[in-house]
XYZ file of C-alpha atoms in Angstrom:
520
model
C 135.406 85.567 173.346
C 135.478 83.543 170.380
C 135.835 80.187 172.479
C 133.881 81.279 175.054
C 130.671 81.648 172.590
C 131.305 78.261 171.286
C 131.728 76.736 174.189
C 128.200 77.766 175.110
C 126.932 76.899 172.093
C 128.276 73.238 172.382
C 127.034 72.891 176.186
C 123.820 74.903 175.586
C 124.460 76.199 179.425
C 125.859 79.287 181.003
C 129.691 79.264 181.198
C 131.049 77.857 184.812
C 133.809 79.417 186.818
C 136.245 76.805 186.205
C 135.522 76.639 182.633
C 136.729 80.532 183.019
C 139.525 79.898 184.910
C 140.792 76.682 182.562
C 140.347 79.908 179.717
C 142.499 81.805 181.627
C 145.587 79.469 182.215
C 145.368 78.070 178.553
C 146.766 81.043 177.609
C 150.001 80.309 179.339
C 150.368 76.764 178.014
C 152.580 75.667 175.222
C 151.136 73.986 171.519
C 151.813 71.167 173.059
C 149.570 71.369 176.344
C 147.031 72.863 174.211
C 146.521 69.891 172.041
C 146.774 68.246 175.160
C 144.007 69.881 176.587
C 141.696 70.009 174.215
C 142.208 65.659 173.151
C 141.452 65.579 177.164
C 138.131 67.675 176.829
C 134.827 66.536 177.038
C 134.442 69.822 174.450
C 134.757 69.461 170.698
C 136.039 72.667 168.942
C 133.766 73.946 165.899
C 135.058 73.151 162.389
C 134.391 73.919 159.348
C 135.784 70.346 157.817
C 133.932 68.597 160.467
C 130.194 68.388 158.209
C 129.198 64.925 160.140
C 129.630 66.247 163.690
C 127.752 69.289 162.584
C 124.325 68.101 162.420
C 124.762 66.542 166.049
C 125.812 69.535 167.711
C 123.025 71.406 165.836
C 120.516 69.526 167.012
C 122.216 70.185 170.904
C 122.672 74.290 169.771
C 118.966 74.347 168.804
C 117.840 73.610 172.390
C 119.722 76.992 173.674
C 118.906 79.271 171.019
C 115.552 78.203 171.248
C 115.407 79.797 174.345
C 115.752 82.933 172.859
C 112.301 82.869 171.772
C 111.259 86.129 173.869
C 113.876 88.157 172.298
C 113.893 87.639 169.040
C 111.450 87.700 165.903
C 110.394 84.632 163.509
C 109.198 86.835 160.498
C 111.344 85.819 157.823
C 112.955 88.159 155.693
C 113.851 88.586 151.974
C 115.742 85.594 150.501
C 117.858 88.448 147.892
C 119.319 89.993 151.661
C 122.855 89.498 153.622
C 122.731 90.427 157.064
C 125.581 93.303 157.587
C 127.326 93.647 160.516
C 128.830 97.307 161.868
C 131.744 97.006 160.189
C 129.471 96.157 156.761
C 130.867 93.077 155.195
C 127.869 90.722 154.954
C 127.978 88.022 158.041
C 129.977 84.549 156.811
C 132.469 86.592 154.261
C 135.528 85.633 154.873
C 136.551 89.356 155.421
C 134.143 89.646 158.223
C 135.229 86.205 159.898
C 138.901 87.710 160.462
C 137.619 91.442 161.807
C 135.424 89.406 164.626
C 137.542 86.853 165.164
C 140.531 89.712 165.881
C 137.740 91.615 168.038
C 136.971 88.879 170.252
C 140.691 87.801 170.837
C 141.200 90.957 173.211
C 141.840 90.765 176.714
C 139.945 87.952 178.574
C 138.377 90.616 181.242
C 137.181 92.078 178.035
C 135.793 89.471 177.035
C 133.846 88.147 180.383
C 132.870 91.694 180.892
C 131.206 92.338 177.513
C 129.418 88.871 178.061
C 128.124 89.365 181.368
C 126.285 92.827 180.343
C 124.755 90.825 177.400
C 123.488 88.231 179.769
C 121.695 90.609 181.823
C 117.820 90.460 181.603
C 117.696 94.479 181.538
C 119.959 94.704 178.662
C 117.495 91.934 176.959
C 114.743 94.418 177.452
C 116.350 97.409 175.635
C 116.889 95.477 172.123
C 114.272 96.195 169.772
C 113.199 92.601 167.671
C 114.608 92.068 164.661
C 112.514 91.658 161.290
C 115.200 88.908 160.138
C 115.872 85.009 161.287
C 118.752 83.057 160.999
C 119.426 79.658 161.875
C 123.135 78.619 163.425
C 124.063 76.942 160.355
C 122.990 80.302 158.464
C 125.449 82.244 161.100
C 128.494 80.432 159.427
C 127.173 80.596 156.390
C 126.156 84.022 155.712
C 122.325 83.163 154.676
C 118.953 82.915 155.816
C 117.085 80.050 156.268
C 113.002 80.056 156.568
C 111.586 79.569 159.610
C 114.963 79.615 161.875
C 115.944 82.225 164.349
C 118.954 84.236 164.885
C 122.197 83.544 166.195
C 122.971 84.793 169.734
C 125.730 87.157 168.212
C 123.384 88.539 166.019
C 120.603 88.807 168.392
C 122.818 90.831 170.928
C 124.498 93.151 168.370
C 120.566 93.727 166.653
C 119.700 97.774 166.722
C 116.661 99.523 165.359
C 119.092 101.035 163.008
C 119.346 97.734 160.272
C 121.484 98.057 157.276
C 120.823 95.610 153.939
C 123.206 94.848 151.205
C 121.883 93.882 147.866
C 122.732 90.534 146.787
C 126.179 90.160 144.498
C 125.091 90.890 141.242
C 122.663 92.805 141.883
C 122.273 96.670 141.220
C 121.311 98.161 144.689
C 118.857 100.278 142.646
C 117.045 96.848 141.530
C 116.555 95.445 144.918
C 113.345 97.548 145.485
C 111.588 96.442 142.420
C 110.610 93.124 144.428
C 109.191 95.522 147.423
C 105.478 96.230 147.610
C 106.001 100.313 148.980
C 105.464 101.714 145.961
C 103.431 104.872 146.032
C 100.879 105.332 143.302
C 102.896 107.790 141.276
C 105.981 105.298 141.369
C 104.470 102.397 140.538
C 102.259 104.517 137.173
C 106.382 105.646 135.978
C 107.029 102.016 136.594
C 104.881 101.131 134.316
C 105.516 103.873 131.693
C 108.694 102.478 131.567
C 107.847 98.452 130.760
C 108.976 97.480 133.811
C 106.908 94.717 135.899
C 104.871 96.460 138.823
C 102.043 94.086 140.610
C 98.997 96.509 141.434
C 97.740 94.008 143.955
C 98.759 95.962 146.800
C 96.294 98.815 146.205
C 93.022 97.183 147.897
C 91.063 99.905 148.929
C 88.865 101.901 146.804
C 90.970 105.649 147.464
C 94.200 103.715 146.322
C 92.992 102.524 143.574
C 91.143 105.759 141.953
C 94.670 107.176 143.165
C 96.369 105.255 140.751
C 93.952 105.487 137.807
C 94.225 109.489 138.581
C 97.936 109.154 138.293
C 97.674 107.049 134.868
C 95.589 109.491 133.660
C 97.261 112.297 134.627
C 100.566 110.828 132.531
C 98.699 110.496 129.324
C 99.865 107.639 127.980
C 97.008 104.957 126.670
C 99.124 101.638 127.819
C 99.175 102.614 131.409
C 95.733 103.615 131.640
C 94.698 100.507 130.484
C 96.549 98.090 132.285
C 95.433 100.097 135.442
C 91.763 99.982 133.790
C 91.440 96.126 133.732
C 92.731 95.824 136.992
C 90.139 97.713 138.534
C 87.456 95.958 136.043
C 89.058 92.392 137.546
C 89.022 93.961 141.597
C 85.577 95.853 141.524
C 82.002 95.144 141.323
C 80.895 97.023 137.358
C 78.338 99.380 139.651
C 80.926 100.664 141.403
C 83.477 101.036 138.422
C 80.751 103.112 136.230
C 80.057 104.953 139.278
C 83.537 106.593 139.363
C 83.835 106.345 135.738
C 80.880 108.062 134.801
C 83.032 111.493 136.637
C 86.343 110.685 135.107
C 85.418 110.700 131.221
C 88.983 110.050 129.666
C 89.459 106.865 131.517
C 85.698 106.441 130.536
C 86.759 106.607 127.125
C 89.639 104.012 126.963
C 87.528 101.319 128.994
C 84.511 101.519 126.095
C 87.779 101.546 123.025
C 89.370 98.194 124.943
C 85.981 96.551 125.865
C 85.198 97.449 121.895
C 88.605 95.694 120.749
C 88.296 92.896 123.235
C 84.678 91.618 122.224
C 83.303 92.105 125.372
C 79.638 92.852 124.205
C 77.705 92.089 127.773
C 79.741 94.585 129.988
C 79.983 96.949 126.872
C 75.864 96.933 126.867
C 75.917 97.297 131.040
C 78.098 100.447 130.896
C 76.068 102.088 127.983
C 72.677 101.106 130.119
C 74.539 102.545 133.076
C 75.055 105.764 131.671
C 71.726 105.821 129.830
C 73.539 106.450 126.781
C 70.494 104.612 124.770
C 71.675 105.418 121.191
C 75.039 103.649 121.667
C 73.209 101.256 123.658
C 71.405 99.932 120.635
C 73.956 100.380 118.229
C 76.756 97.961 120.188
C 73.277 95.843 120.135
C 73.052 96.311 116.430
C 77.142 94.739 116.302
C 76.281 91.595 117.697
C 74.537 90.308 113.928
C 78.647 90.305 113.080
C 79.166 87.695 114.877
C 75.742 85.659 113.444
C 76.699 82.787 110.677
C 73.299 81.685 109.907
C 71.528 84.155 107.527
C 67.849 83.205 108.853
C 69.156 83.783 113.129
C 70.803 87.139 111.374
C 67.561 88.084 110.166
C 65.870 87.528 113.338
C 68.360 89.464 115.299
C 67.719 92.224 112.696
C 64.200 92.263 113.414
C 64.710 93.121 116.501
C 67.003 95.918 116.278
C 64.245 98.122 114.727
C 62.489 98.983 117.140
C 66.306 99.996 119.629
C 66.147 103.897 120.465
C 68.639 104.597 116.919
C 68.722 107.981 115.883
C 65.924 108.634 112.652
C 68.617 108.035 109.726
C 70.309 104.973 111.625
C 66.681 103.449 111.793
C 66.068 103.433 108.430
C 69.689 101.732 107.798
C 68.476 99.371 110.317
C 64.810 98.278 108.551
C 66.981 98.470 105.019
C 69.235 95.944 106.290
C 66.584 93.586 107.460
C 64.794 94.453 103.937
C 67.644 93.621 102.354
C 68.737 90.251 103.614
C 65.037 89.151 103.402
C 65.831 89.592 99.818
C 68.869 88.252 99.538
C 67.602 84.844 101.271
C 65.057 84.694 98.653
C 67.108 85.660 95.649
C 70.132 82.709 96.752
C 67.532 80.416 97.010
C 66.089 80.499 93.670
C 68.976 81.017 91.801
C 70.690 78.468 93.271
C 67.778 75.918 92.166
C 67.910 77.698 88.464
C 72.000 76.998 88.610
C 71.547 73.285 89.550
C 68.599 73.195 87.145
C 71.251 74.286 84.376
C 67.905 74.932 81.931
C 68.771 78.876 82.462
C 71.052 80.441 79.556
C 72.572 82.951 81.653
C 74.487 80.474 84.619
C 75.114 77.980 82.231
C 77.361 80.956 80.509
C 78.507 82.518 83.570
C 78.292 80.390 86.467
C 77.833 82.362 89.935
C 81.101 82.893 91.553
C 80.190 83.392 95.125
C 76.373 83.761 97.294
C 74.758 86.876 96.771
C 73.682 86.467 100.736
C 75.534 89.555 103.417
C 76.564 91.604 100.333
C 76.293 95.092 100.347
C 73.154 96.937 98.707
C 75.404 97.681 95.444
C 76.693 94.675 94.917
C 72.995 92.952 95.142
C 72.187 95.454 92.676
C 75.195 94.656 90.205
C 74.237 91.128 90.909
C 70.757 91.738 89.873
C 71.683 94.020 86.525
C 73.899 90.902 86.107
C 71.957 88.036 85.941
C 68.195 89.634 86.158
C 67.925 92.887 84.226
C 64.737 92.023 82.056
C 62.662 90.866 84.812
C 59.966 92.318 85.210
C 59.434 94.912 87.950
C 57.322 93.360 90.342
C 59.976 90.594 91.597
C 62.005 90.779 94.354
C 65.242 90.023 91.859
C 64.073 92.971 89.435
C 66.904 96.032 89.448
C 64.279 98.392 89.389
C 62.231 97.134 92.383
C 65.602 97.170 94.294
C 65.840 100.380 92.953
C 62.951 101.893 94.049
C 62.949 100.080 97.340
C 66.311 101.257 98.538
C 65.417 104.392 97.072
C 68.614 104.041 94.872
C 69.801 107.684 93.364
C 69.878 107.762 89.279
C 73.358 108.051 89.225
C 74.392 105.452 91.320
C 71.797 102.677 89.638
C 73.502 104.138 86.240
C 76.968 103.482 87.025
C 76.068 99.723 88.291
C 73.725 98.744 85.595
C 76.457 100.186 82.642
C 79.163 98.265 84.584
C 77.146 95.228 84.462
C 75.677 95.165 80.827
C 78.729 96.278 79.329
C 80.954 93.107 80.968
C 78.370 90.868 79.284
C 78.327 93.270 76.499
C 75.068 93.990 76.215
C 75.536 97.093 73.838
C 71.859 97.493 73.270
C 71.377 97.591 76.749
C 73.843 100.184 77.081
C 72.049 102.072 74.338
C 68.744 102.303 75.616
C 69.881 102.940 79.937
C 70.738 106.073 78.023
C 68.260 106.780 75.836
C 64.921 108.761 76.808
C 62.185 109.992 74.750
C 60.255 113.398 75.656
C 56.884 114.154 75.235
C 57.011 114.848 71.695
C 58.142 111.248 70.959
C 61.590 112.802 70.313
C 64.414 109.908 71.519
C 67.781 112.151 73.358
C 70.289 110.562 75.034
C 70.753 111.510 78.367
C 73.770 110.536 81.263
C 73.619 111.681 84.865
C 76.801 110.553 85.539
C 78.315 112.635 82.139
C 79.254 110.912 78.806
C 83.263 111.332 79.829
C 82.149 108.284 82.333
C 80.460 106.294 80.104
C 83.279 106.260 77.787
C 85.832 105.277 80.429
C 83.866 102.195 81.781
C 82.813 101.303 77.859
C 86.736 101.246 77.173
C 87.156 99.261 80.250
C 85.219 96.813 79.756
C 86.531 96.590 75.794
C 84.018 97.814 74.064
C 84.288 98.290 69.878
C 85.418 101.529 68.775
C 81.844 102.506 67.064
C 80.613 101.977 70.521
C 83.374 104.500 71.770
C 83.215 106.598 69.186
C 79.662 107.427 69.369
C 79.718 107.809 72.742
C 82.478 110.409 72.697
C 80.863 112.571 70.462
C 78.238 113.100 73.434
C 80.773 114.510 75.208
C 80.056 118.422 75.200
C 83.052 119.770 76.286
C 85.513 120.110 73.444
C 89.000 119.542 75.305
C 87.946 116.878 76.959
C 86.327 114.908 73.692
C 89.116 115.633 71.637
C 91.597 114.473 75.083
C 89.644 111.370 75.107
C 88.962 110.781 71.069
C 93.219 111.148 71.485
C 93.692 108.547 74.291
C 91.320 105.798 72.655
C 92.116 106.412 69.086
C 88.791 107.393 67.725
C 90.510 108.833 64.722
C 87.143 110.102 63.112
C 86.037 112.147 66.088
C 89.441 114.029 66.408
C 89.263 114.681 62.389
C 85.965 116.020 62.579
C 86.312 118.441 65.582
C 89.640 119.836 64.090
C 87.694 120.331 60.941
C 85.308 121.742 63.496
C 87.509 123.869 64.821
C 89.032 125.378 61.706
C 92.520 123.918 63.080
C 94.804 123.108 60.479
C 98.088 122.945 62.930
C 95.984 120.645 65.004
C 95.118 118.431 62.059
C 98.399 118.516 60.693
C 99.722 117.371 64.081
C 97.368 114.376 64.140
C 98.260 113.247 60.593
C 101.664 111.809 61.924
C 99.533 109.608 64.358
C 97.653 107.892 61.771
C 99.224 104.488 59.630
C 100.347 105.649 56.416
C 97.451 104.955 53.382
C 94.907 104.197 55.692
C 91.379 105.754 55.392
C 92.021 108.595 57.920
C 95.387 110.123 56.379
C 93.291 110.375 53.089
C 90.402 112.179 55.045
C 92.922 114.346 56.710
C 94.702 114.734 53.246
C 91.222 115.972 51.503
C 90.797 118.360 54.308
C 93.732 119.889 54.233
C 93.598 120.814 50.381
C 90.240 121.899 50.309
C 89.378 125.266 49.475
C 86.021 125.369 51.253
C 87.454 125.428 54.457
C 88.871 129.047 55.810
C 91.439 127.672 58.264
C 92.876 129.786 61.512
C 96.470 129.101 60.362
């Protein structure tokens, strides 16, 4: 019974025959006796109210369950559990204090009888451990303490057949997200689905090319990752490009993240690993990013030419050294001629930024700039950077008419286009087509003689009289109507011009001229 366990509990011995027998007769004895007897005890009843006595007669309980030792377990269990007894309201709830306080106030025979077969030894031997502790305080209470044991109550009603209750609050379905028994496949949808999964569990090598199988096998990029740089962090690199080198899509995503993540040294160690020399040398070739100083850049450079590159990356390779070797040289003298301020050309247009890491056009447009008349054999020249880049005609056109025309330079326009044959005969000649020329000329606001000349080169006749429209060379449009023989055309135009200016009297004369057999 009820008193019977707490009288044991206070004593820390077996009960005695006349403790049974007193049990017995109290029974029969009026409120009065009873208060009677128990003020004339050596015993103290349990309480709740009674906190100060409850440490004392802890200390005393401790003694006897600690005798229990051999029959039950110290492993501590989850913190988030309740212990549930058979009738499943967590131990301590107020619920389950009435059902086992009404189950232990049976008969007395009951009672001794149900006590004495948990005393025996032999029924000792038949309960399986427990995986849970509880300390007598944590009986009353409902809870768990760390490192304390069961109560006796507990320890005799234990089966192998435990039941858990979530803690209140708690979905039952969350409870398991704090367990470590997730499978591979479970714990890859766990983390599809955002939701925090520790991989530490999986130590061996099969577990963990399980779960990189299982990422990969969901196709999705985030989870193959995160399962990627834990195996990076838990294995030696040998063995990771060992099963890597077979498994080419997670392959794939460790050389993209250790591309976005900078790591250069393990990025050269997989490439090496896989003989994959061409790659090899050009995540070699990406380190001169990350190199401030233009001489160490040049240096690295220098020794990227000789890396296995493919035969058109090579010659990339010795331009770029070329190139910044010239670029060094170029800053540094111009910079002297700027601070000199004795050159005509800085004083007018001061430099706006360094020439040095530019691209190969914009050295050139920097060169047409601020060195077009020098004279082939320096390194500034825009004809020895053209012929040692190997610069197409068209290309070297476009850059040196964009640069001459912003410091309009019109007789430098003139004569980029202007070629004599072997007669002596001067033609002018545009790779990139006269329609070009005229758009970059109006661009960069050139005069309308300029424009107008330049549009008359155009050969197609749509697109000069299109363009003569668009930039109001009034002259050209007259004369190709005239051309033409289009008098609706002509007439059309007239409304465009001012009134009494030069080209509604041209149009005027045209029109009432009998020399000219119009179409209409």
């Amino acid at each position: 019974t009820t008193t019977g366990l707490i009288l044991f509990f206070q004593s820390g011995r077996p009960l005695g025959a006349g403790v049974r027998l007193g049990m017995g007769l109290r029974m029969n004895r009026t409120k009065g006796d009873e208060e009677e007897y128990w003020n004339s005890s050596k015993f103290k009843a349990f309480t709740f109210d009674d906190e100060d006595d409850e440490l004392s007669q802890l200390k005393e309980s401790k003694r006897a369950v600690n005798s229990l030792r051999d029959f039950v377990d110290d492993d501590d269990d989850d913190d988030d559990l309740e212990r549930v007894s058979w009738s499943g309201e967590p131990v301590g709830s107020i619920s389950w204090s009435i059902k086992e306080t009404a189950g232990n106030s049976g008969s007395s025979h009951e009672g001794r009888e149900q006590l004495k077969s948990r005393n025996s030894f032999s029924s000792y031997a038949q309960l399986p451990k427990p995986t849970s502790t509880y300390s007598l305080s944590s009986f009353f209470r409902g809870r768990t303490r760390p490192g304390s044991f069961q109560s006796l109550s507990d320890a005799l009603s234990d089966t192998s057949a435990k039941s858990y209750a979530p803690e209140l609050g708690r979905p039952k379905g969350e409870y398991r997200d704090y367990s470590n028994d997730w499978s591979p496949s479970d714990t890859v949808r766990r983390l599809r689905k955002g939701k925090v999964c520790s991989l530490e569990r999986f130590r061996s090598l099969q577990d963990k090319l399980q779960l990189l199988e299982e990422a990969v096998s969901m196709h999705d990029g985030n989870v193959i990752t995160a399962v990627l740089i834990f195996l990076k962090r838990t294995l030696s690199k040998e063995i990771l490009f060992r099963e890597l080198e077979v498994r080419q899509v997670a392959l794939r995503h460790l050389i993209h993240f250790l591309k976005e993540i900078g790591d250069q040294k393990l990025l050269l160690d997989l490439f090496r690993f896989l003989d994959r020399t061409e790659e090899l040398a050009l995540s070699h070739y990406r380190e001169h990013l990350n190199i401030r100083d233009p001489d160490k850049r040049k240096e690295f450079l220098k020794t990227c030419i000789g890396l296995p590159f493919s035969a058109e990356d090579s010659a990339h390779i010795q331009d770029h050294y070329t190139l910044l070797e010239r670029q060094i040289i170029i800053e540094a003298n111009d910079r002297h001629l700027e601070s000199a301020g004795q050159t005509e050309i800085f004083r007018k247009h001061p430099r706006k930024a360094s020439i040095l890491n530019m691209p190969l056009v914009t050295t050139l447009f920097y060169s047409c700039f601020y060195h077009y008349t020098e004279a082939e054999g320096t390194f500034s020249s825009p004809i020895n950077l053209k012929k040692t880049f190997k610069i197409p005609d068209k290309q070297y056109v476009l850059t040196a008419l964009a640069a001459r025309a912003k410091l309009r330079a019109w007789n430098d326009v003139d004569a980029l286009f202007t070629t004599k044959n072997w007669l002596g005969y001067t033609k002018k000649r545009a790779p990139i087509g006269f329609h070009r020329v005229v758009e970059i000329l109006h661009k960069n606001n050139a005069p309308v003689q300029i424009l107008q000349e330049y549009v008359n080169l155009v050969e197609d006749v749509d697109t000069k009289l299109n363009l003569a429209t668009k930039f109001k060379c009034h002259d050209v449009v007259i004369d190709t109507c005239r051309d033409l023989k289009d008098r609706q055309q002509l007439l059309a135009y007239r409304s465009k011009v001012d009134k009494g200016s030069a080209e509604e009297e041209k149009i005027d004369a045209l029109l009432s001229s009998s020399q000219i057999r119009w179409k209409n």
